[in-house]
C-alpha positions as protocol buffer text, in pm:
chain_id: "A"
residue {
  index: 1
  type: MET
  ca { x: 2 y: 4 z: 0 }
}
residue {
  index: 2
  type: LYS
  ca { x: 137 y: 335 z: -98 }
}
residue {
  index: 3
  type: GLN
  ca { x: 194 y: 623 z: 153 }
}
residue {
  index: 4
  type: PHE
  ca { x: 167 y: 987 z: 77 }
}
residue {
  index: 5
  type: LEU
  ca { x: 235 y: 1313 z: 270 }
}
residue {
  index: 6
  type: ILE
  ca { x: 9 y: 1611 z: 201 }
}
residue {
  index: 7
  type: VAL
  ca { x: 116 y: 1951 z: 327 }
}
residue {
  index: 8
  type: GLY
  ca { x: -169 y: 2198 z: 316 }
}
residue {
  index: 9
  type: LEU
  ca { x: -536 y: 2127 z: 312 }
}
residue {
  index: 10
  type: GLY
  ca { x: -664 y: 2381 z: 63 }
}
residue {
  index: 11
  type: THR
  ca { x: -885 y: 2280 z: -232 }
}
residue {
  index: 12
  type: VAL
  ca { x: -603 y: 2071 z: -388 }
}
residue {
  index: 13
  type: GLY
  ca { x: -494 y: 1903 z: -69 }
}
residue {
  index: 14
  type: GLN
  ca { x: -845 y: 1817 z: 29 }
}
residue {
  index: 15
  type: HIS
  ca { x: -930 y: 1655 z: -306 }
}
residue {
  index: 16
  type: LEU
  ca { x: -601 y: 1457 z: -304 }
}
residue {
  index: 17
  type: CYS
  ca { x: -686 y: 1333 z: 39 }
}
residue {
  index: 18
  type: MET
  ca { x: -1029 y: 1215 z: -64 }
}
residue {
  index: 19
  type: GLU
  ca { x: -918 y: 1050 z: -379 }
}
residue {
  index: 20
  type: PHE
  ca { x: -627 y: 867 z: -207 }
}
residue {
  index: 21
  type: SER
  ca { x: -883 y: 745 z: 48 }
}
residue {
  index: 22
  type: LYS
  ca { x: -1103 y: 598 z: -230 }
}
residue {
  index: 23
  type: LEU
  ca { x: -786 y: 424 z: -368 }
}
residue {
  index: 24
  type: LYS
  ca { x: -714 y: 263 z: -25 }
}
residue {
  index: 25
  type: CYS
  ca { x: -379 y: 457 z: 7 }
}
residue {
  index: 26
  type: GLU
  ca { x: -237 y: 576 z: 337 }
}
residue {
  index: 27
  type: THR
  ca { x: -202 y: 951 z: 386 }
}
residue {
  index: 28
  type: LEU
  ca { x: -57 y: 1179 z: 644 }
}
residue {
  index: 29
  type: VAL
  ca { x: -201 y: 1533 z: 619 }
}
residue {
  index: 30
  type: LEU
  ca { x: -66 y: 1849 z: 779 }
}
residue {
  index: 31
  type: ASP
  ca { x: -213 y: 2195 z: 805 }
}
residue {
  index: 32
  type: ARG
  ca { x: -188 y: 2495 z: 1030 }
}
residue {
  index: 33
  type: SER
  ca { x: -571 y: 2498 z: 1063 }
}
residue {
  index: 34
  type: ALA
  ca { x: -718 y: 2276 z: 1327 }
}
residue {
  index: 35
  type: GLU
  ca { x: -1053 y: 2305 z: 1156 }
}
residue {
  index: 36
  type: ALA
  ca { x: -912 y: 2183 z: 822 }
}
residue {
  index: 37
  type: VAL
  ca { x: -745 y: 1894 z: 978 }
}
residue {
  index: 38
  type: GLU
  ca { x: -1057 y: 1791 z: 1164 }
}
residue {
  index: 39
  type: GLU
  ca { x: -1265 y: 1807 z: 846 }
}
residue {
  index: 40
  type: ASN
  ca { x: -1026 y: 1568 z: 672 }
}
residue {
  index: 41
  type: LEU
  ca { x: -984 y: 1313 z: 948 }
}
residue {
  index: 42
  type: LYS
  ca { x: -1243 y: 1089 z: 787 }
}
residue {
  index: 43
  type: TYR
  ca { x: -1028 y: 1066 z: 476 }
}
residue {
  index: 44
  type: ALA
  ca { x: -671 y: 1073 z: 607 }
}
residue {
  index: 45
  type: THR
  ca { x: -494 y: 781 z: 775 }
}
residue {
  index: 46
  type: SER
  ca { x: -353 y: 1031 z: 1020 }
}
residue {
  index: 47
  type: ALA
  ca { x: -355 y: 1407 z: 1046 }
}
residue {
  index: 48
  type: LYS
  ca { x: -166 y: 1674 z: 1238 }
}
residue {
  index: 49
  type: VAL
  ca { x: -210 y: 2044 z: 1312 }
}
residue {
  index: 50
  type: ALA
  ca { x: 139 y: 2177 z: 1225 }
}
residue {
  index: 51
  type: ASP
  ca { x: 316 y: 2468 z: 1061 }
}
residue {
  index: 52
  type: CYS
  ca { x: 564 y: 2303 z: 832 }
}
residue {
  index: 53
  type: THR
  ca { x: 767 y: 2613 z: 794 }
}
residue {
  index: 54
  type: VAL
  ca { x: 873 y: 2581 z: 1159 }
}
residue {
  index: 55
  type: GLY
  ca { x: 1197 y: 2392 z: 1210 }
}
residue {
  index: 56
  type: GLY
  ca { x: 1177 y: 2041 z: 1332 }
}
residue {
  index: 57
  type: VAL
  ca { x: 821 y: 1964 z: 1205 }
}
residue {
  index: 58
  type: LEU
  ca { x: 919 y: 1799 z: 878 }
}
residue {
  index: 59
  type: GLU
  ca { x: 1239 y: 1658 z: 1031 }
}
residue {
  index: 60
  type: SER
  ca { x: 1024 y: 1443 z: 1266 }
}
residue {
  index: 61
  type: LEU
  ca { x: 838 y: 1272 z: 991 }
}
residue {
  index: 62
  type: ASN
  ca { x: 1097 y: 1052 z: 804 }
}
residue {
  index: 63
  type: VAL
  ca { x: 974 y: 1208 z: 474 }
}
residue {
  index: 64
  type: SER
  ca { x: 1183 y: 968 z: 265 }
}
residue {
  index: 65
  type: ASP
  ca { x: 949 y: 683 z: 371 }
}
residue {
  index: 66
  type: PHE
  ca { x: 658 y: 834 z: 170 }
}
residue {
  index: 67
  type: ASP
  ca { x: 613 y: 736 z: -198 }
}
residue {
  index: 68
  type: ALA
  ca { x: 541 y: 1102 z: -282 }
}
residue {
  index: 69
  type: THR
  ca { x: 486 y: 1429 z: -100 }
}
residue {
  index: 70
  type: PHE
  ca { x: 238 y: 1700 z: -208 }
}
residue {
  index: 71
  type: VAL
  ca { x: 297 y: 2066 z: -122 }
}
residue {
  index: 72
  type: CYS
  ca { x: -43 y: 2222 z: -157 }
}
residue {
  index: 73
  type: VAL
  ca { x: 15 y: 2575 z: -18 }
}
residue {
  index: 74
  type: GLY
  ca { x: 27 y: 2747 z: -359 }
}
residue {
  index: 75
  type: GLY
  ca { x: -142 y: 3056 z: -216 }
}
residue {
  index: 76
  type: ASP
  ca { x: 159 y: 3128 z: 2 }
}
residue {
  index: 77
  type: LEU
  ca { x: 468 y: 3127 z: -220 }
}
residue {
  index: 78
  type: ARG
  ca { x: 712 y: 3182 z: 63 }
}
residue {
  index: 79
  type: ALA
  ca { x: 580 y: 2887 z: 267 }
}
residue {
  index: 80
  type: SER
  ca { x: 571 y: 2669 z: -41 }
}
residue {
  index: 81
  type: LEU
  ca { x: 929 y: 2740 z: -132 }
}
residue {
  index: 82
  type: GLU
  ca { x: 1057 y: 2682 z: 227 }
}
residue {
  index: 83
  type: ILE
  ca { x: 862 y: 2350 z: 262 }
}
residue {
  index: 84
  type: THR
  ca { x: 964 y: 2224 z: -84 }
}
residue {
  index: 85
  type: SER
  ca { x: 1336 y: 2301 z: -13 }
}
residue {
  index: 86
  type: ARG
  ca { x: 1323 y: 2142 z: 323 }
}
residue {
  index: 87
  type: LEU
  ca { x: 1155 y: 1829 z: 187 }
}
residue {
  index: 88
  type: LYS
  ca { x: 1431 y: 1805 z: -84 }
}
residue {
  index: 89
  type: GLU
  ca { x: 1707 y: 1840 z: 174 }
}
residue {
  index: 90
  type: LEU
  ca { x: 1544 y: 1571 z: 391 }
}
residue {
  index: 91
  type: GLY
  ca { x: 1539 y: 1324 z: 96 }
}
residue {
  index: 92
  type: ALA
  ca { x: 1174 y: 1324 z: -1 }
}
residue {
  index: 93
  type: ARG
  ca { x: 1139 y: 1086 z: -315 }
}
residue {
  index: 94
  type: ARG
  ca { x: 900 y: 1269 z: -529 }
}
residue {
  index: 95
  type: ILE
  ca { x: 775 y: 1623 z: -451 }
}
residue {
  index: 96
  type: PHE
  ca { x: 465 y: 1759 z: -625 }
}
residue {
  index: 97
  type: ALA
  ca { x: 394 y: 2133 z: -558 }
}
residue {
  index: 98
  type: SER
  ca { x: 94 y: 2340 z: -648 }
}
residue {
  index: 99
  type: ALA
  ca { x: 147 y: 2671 z: -842 }
}
residue {
  index: 100
  type: THR
  ca { x: -73 y: 2946 z: -986 }
}
residue {
  index: 101
  type: ASP
  ca { x: 168 y: 3087 z: -1246 }
}
residue {
  index: 102
  type: ASP
  ca { x: 495 y: 3033 z: -1439 }
}
residue {
  index: 103
  type: ILE
  ca { x: 702 y: 3236 z: -1190 }
}
residue {
  index: 104
  type: GLN
  ca { x: 590 y: 3008 z: -899 }
}
residue {
  index: 105
  type: ASP
  ca { x: 676 y: 2715 z: -1126 }
}
residue {
  index: 106
  type: LYS
  ca { x: 1028 y: 2836 z: -1197 }
}
residue {
  index: 107
  type: PHE
  ca { x: 1116 y: 2897 z: -834 }
}
residue {
  index: 108
  type: LEU
  ca { x: 952 y: 2580 z: -697 }
}
residue {
  index: 109
  type: ARG
  ca { x: 1159 y: 2378 z: -943 }
}
residue {
  index: 110
  type: LYS
  ca { x: 1475 y: 2544 z: -842 }
}
residue {
  index: 111
  type: VAL
  ca { x: 1424 y: 2460 z: -478 }
}
residue {
  index: 112
  type: GLY
  ca { x: 1349 y: 2098 z: -546 }
}
residue {
  index: 113
  type: ALA
  ca { x: 989 y: 2034 z: -678 }
}
residue {
  index: 114
  type: ASP
  ca { x: 990 y: 1739 z: -929 }
}
residue {
  index: 115
  type: PHE
  ca { x: 648 y: 1807 z: -1061 }
}
residue {
  index: 116
  type: ILE
  ca { x: 421 y: 2118 z: -1069 }
}
residue {
  index: 117
  type: ILE
  ca { x: 43 y: 2109 z: -1026 }
}
residue {
  index: 118
  type: TYR
  ca { x: -155 y: 2375 z: -1198 }
}
residue {
  index: 119
  type: PRO
  ca { x: -526 y: 2306 z: -1082 }
}
residue {
  index: 120
  type: GLU
  ca { x: -695 y: 2612 z: -1216 }
}
residue {
  index: 121
  type: ARG
  ca { x: -499 y: 2616 z: -1541 }
}
residue {
  index: 122
  type: ASP
  ca { x: -549 y: 2255 z: -1611 }
}
residue {
  index: 123
  type: VAL
  ca { x: -923 y: 2268 z: -1544 }
}
residue {
  index: 124
  type: THR
  ca { x: -975 y: 2569 z: -1763 }
}
residue {
  index: 125
  type: ARG
  ca { x: -761 y: 2427 z: -2047 }
}
residue {
  index: 126
  type: ARG
  ca { x: -961 y: 2106 z: -2048 }
}
residue {
  index: 127
  type: LEU
  ca { x: -1290 y: 2308 z: -2051 }
}
residue {
  index: 128
  type: ALA
  ca { x: -1171 y: 2534 z: -2326 }
}
residue {
  index: 129
  type: VAL
  ca { x: -1050 y: 2240 z: -2552 }
}
residue {
  index: 130
  type: SER
  ca { x: -1371 y: 2038 z: -2497 }
}
residue {
  index: 131
  type: GLU
  ca { x: -1612 y: 2333 z: -2546 }
}
residue {
  index: 132
  type: SER
  ca { x: -1420 y: 2464 z: -2857 }
}
residue {
  index: 133
  type: SER
  ca { x: -1523 y: 2151 z: -3059 }
}
residue {
  index: 134
  type: ASP
  ca { x: -1842 y: 1949 z: -3070 }
}
residue {
  index: 135
  type: ARG
  ca { x: -1622 y: 1638 z: -3147 }
}
residue {
  index: 136
  type: ILE
  ca { x: -1387 y: 1659 z: -2851 }
}
residue {
  index: 137
  type: PHE
  ca { x: -1525 y: 1556 z: -2507 }
}
residue {
  index: 138
  type: ASP
  ca { x: -1216 y: 1532 z: -2301 }
}
residue {
  index: 139
  type: TYR
  ca { x: -841 y: 1510 z: -2312 }
}
residue {
  index: 140
  type: ILE
  ca { x: -535 y: 1424 z: -2104 }
}
residue {
  index: 141
  type: LYS
  ca { x: -218 y: 1624 z: -2164 }
}
residue {
  index: 142
  type: LEU
  ca { x: 91 y: 1419 z: -2193 }
}
residue {
  index: 143
  type: THR
  ca { x: 353 y: 1680 z: -2304 }
}
residue {
  index: 144
  type: ASP
  ca { x: 358 y: 2023 z: -2460 }
}
residue {
  index: 145
  type: GLU
  ca { x: 274 y: 1864 z: -2802 }
}
residue {
  index: 146
  type: TYR
  ca { x: 98 y: 1539 z: -2736 }
}
residue {
  index: 147
  type: ALA
  ca { x: -224 y: 1445 z: -2551 }
}
residue {
  index: 148
  type: ILE
  ca { x: -487 y: 1169 z: -2545 }
}
residue {
  index: 149
  type: TYR
  ca { x: -832 y: 1281 z: -2673 }
}
residue {
  index: 150
  type: GLU
  ca { x: -1185 y: 1146 z: -2652 }
}
residue {
  index: 151
  type: ILE
  ca { x: -1351 y: 1220 z: -2980 }
}
residue {
  index: 152
  type: THR
  ca { x: -1656 y: 1118 z: -3175 }
}
residue {
  index: 153
  type: PRO
  ca { x: -1603 y: 908 z: -3488 }
}
residue {
  index: 154
  type: GLU
  ca { x: -1680 y: 1049 z: -3830 }
}
residue {
  index: 155
  type: LYS
  ca { x: -1983 y: 911 z: -4009 }
}
residue {
  index: 156
  type: SER
  ca { x: -1768 y: 767 z: -4279 }
}
residue {
  index: 157
  type: TRP
  ca { x: -1581 y: 555 z: -4020 }
}
residue {
  index: 158
  type: ILE
  ca { x: -1896 y: 376 z: -3888 }
}
residue {
  index: 159
  type: GLY
  ca { x: -1888 y: 9 z: -3980 }
}
residue {
  index: 160
  type: LYS
  ca { x: -1532 y: 14 z: -4091 }
}
residue {
  index: 161
  type: SER
  ca { x: -1218 y: -125 z: -3925 }
}
residue {
  index: 162
  type: ILE
  ca { x: -930 y: 89 z: -3798 }
}
residue {
  index: 163
  type: LYS
  ca { x: -706 y: -78 z: -4044 }
}
residue {
  index: 164
  type: SER
  ca { x: -928 y: -21 z: -4347 }
}
residue {
  index: 165
  type: ILE
  ca { x: -943 y: 346 z: -4266 }
}
residue {
  index: 166
  type: ASN
  ca { x: -562 y: 355 z: -4257 }
}
residue {
  index: 167
  type: PHE
  ca { x: -612 y: 563 z: -3943 }
}
residue {
  index: 168
  type: ARG
  ca { x: -255 y: 605 z: -3828 }
}
residue {
  index: 169
  type: VAL
  ca { x: -121 y: 703 z: -4177 }
}
residue {
  index: 170
  type: LYS
  ca { x: -420 y: 920 z: -4277 }
}
residue {
  index: 171
  type: TYR
  ca { x: -454 y: 1105 z: -3952 }
}
residue {
  index: 172
  type: ASN
  ca { x: -110 y: 1071 z: -3793 }
}
residue {
  index: 173
  type: LEU
  ca { x: -291 y: 943 z: -3472 }
}
residue {
  index: 174
  type: ASN
  ca { x: -308 y: 621 z: -3271 }
}
residue {
  index: 175
  type: VAL
  ca { x: -646 y: 466 z: -3160 }
}
residue {
  index: 176
  type: LEU
  ca { x: -585 y: 350 z: -2797 }
}
residue {
  index: 177
  type: GLY
  ca { x: -933 y: 238 z: -2714 }
}
residue {
  index: 178
  type: TYR
  ca { x: -1307 y: 334 z: -2705 }
}
residue {
  index: 179
  type: LYS
  ca { x: -1567 y: 446 z: -2466 }
}
residue {
  index: 180
  type: LYS
  ca { x: -1931 y: 340 z: -2519 }
}
residue {
  index: 181
  type: SER
  ca { x: -2237 y: 557 z: -2455 }
}
residue {
  index: 182
  type: ASP
  ca { x: -2308 y: 350 z: -2130 }
}
residue {
  index: 183
  type: GLY
  ca { x: -1969 y: 443 z: -1983 }
}
residue {
  index: 184
  type: ILE
  ca { x: -1800 y: 107 z: -2064 }
}
residue {
  index: 185
  type: PHE
  ca { x: -1427 y: 168 z: -2152 }
}
residue {
  index: 186
  type: ARG
  ca { x: -1188 y: -55 z: -2330 }
}
residue {
  index: 187
  type: ALA
  ca { x: -818 y: 47 z: -2324 }
}
residue {
  index: 188
  type: THR
  ca { x: -693 y: -164 z: -2626 }
}
residue {
  index: 189
  type: VAL
  ca { x: -830 y: -242 z: -2969 }
}
residue {
  index: 190
  type: SER
  ca { x: -681 y: -431 z: -3255 }
}
residue {
  index: 191
  type: PRO
  ca { x: -645 y: -292 z: -3610 }
}
residue {
  index: 192
  type: ASP
  ca { x: -948 y: -512 z: -3712 }
}
residue {
  index: 193
  type: TYR
  ca { x: -1180 y: -343 z: -3464 }
}
residue {
  index: 194
  type: ILE
  ca { x: -1498 y: -222 z: -3624 }
}
residue {
  index: 195
  type: ILE
  ca { x: -1591 y: 146 z: -3521 }
}
residue {
  index: 196
  type: LYS
  ca { x: -1951 y: 179 z: -3399 }
}
residue {
  index: 197
  type: GLU
  ca { x: -2182 y: 478 z: -3387 }
}
residue {
  index: 198
  type: ASP
  ca { x: -2253 y: 473 z: -3007 }
}
residue {
  index: 199
  type: GLU
  ca { x: -1903 y: 514 z: -2895 }
}
residue {
  index: 200
  type: HIS
  ca { x: -1620 y: 765 z: -2866 }
}
residue {
  index: 201
  type: LEU
  ca { x: -1253 y: 693 z: -2975 }
}
residue {
  index: 202
  type: MET
  ca { x: -960 y: 753 z: -2749 }
}
residue {
  index: 203
  type: VAL
  ca { x: -688 y: 872 z: -2972 }
}
residue {
  index: 204
  type: MET
  ca { x: -331 y: 976 z: -2899 }
}
residue {
  index: 205
  type: GLY
  ca { x: -113 y: 1222 z: -3103 }
}
residue {
  index: 206
  type: LYS
  ca { x: -4 y: 1579 z: -3160 }
}
residue {
  index: 207
  type: ASP
  ca { x: -260 y: 1849 z: -3057 }
}
residue {
  index: 208
  type: GLU
  ca { x: -242 y: 2009 z: -3402 }
}
residue {
  index: 209
  type: ASP
  ca { x: -342 y: 1673 z: -3574 }
}
residue {
  index: 210
  type: VAL
  ca { x: -640 y: 1621 z: -3338 }
}
residue {
  index: 211
  type: LYS
  ca { x: -755 y: 1975 z: -3384 }
}
residue {
  index: 212
  type: LYS
  ca { x: -726 y: 1940 z: -3761 }
}
residue {
  index: 213
  type: LEU
  ca { x: -935 y: 1628 z: -3749 }
}
residue {
  index: 214
  type: ALA
  ca { x: -1195 y: 1771 z: -3510 }
}
residue {
  index: 215
  type: SER
  ca { x: -1238 y: 2078 z: -3722 }
}
residue {
  index: 216
  type: LYS
  ca { x: -1368 y: 1886 z: -4024 }
}
């Protein structure tokens, strides 16, 4: 069972705590607010009221024992930098830190953050992408250029196999799976799979290629 340390119980920290609870992972959560800690006791394995900018607090936790640590105090840049830096010095394995802009991103990476979380930017980006096209329902960003998209099939594809459409060559995209209207999802499909009307395709490729296809 994986173990995680969550510092800060704002919106991001609370949601992480709830989701890890659903996945049966162990979490230790820390926050300066006794009220926030009490509210999340039902989700966390253990919780403490503590100011992690104070010397000795993080040192007492054996942070290297956790599979990953999440610094969710993006609203307080100074505290976020201090905590991230101290976690790095103490040997934390993987440090995720929340940020609100590129300046915070830059400084957090300099002091030791391995990954940056942009909760507001990521949500608004997904909304903008999905709402900008009637054919795109969702997407998962992989890199600056590549993503996985959930798209509706063209009418001309219905009843044909992925191979007969020559999908990869024609559209420069890979079909990873499909999602049916009842929510059933299949993560892998063969080239001989016949595309059906009541499903969405999960395709991976460059943003520009997906947007070109979706604009038809």
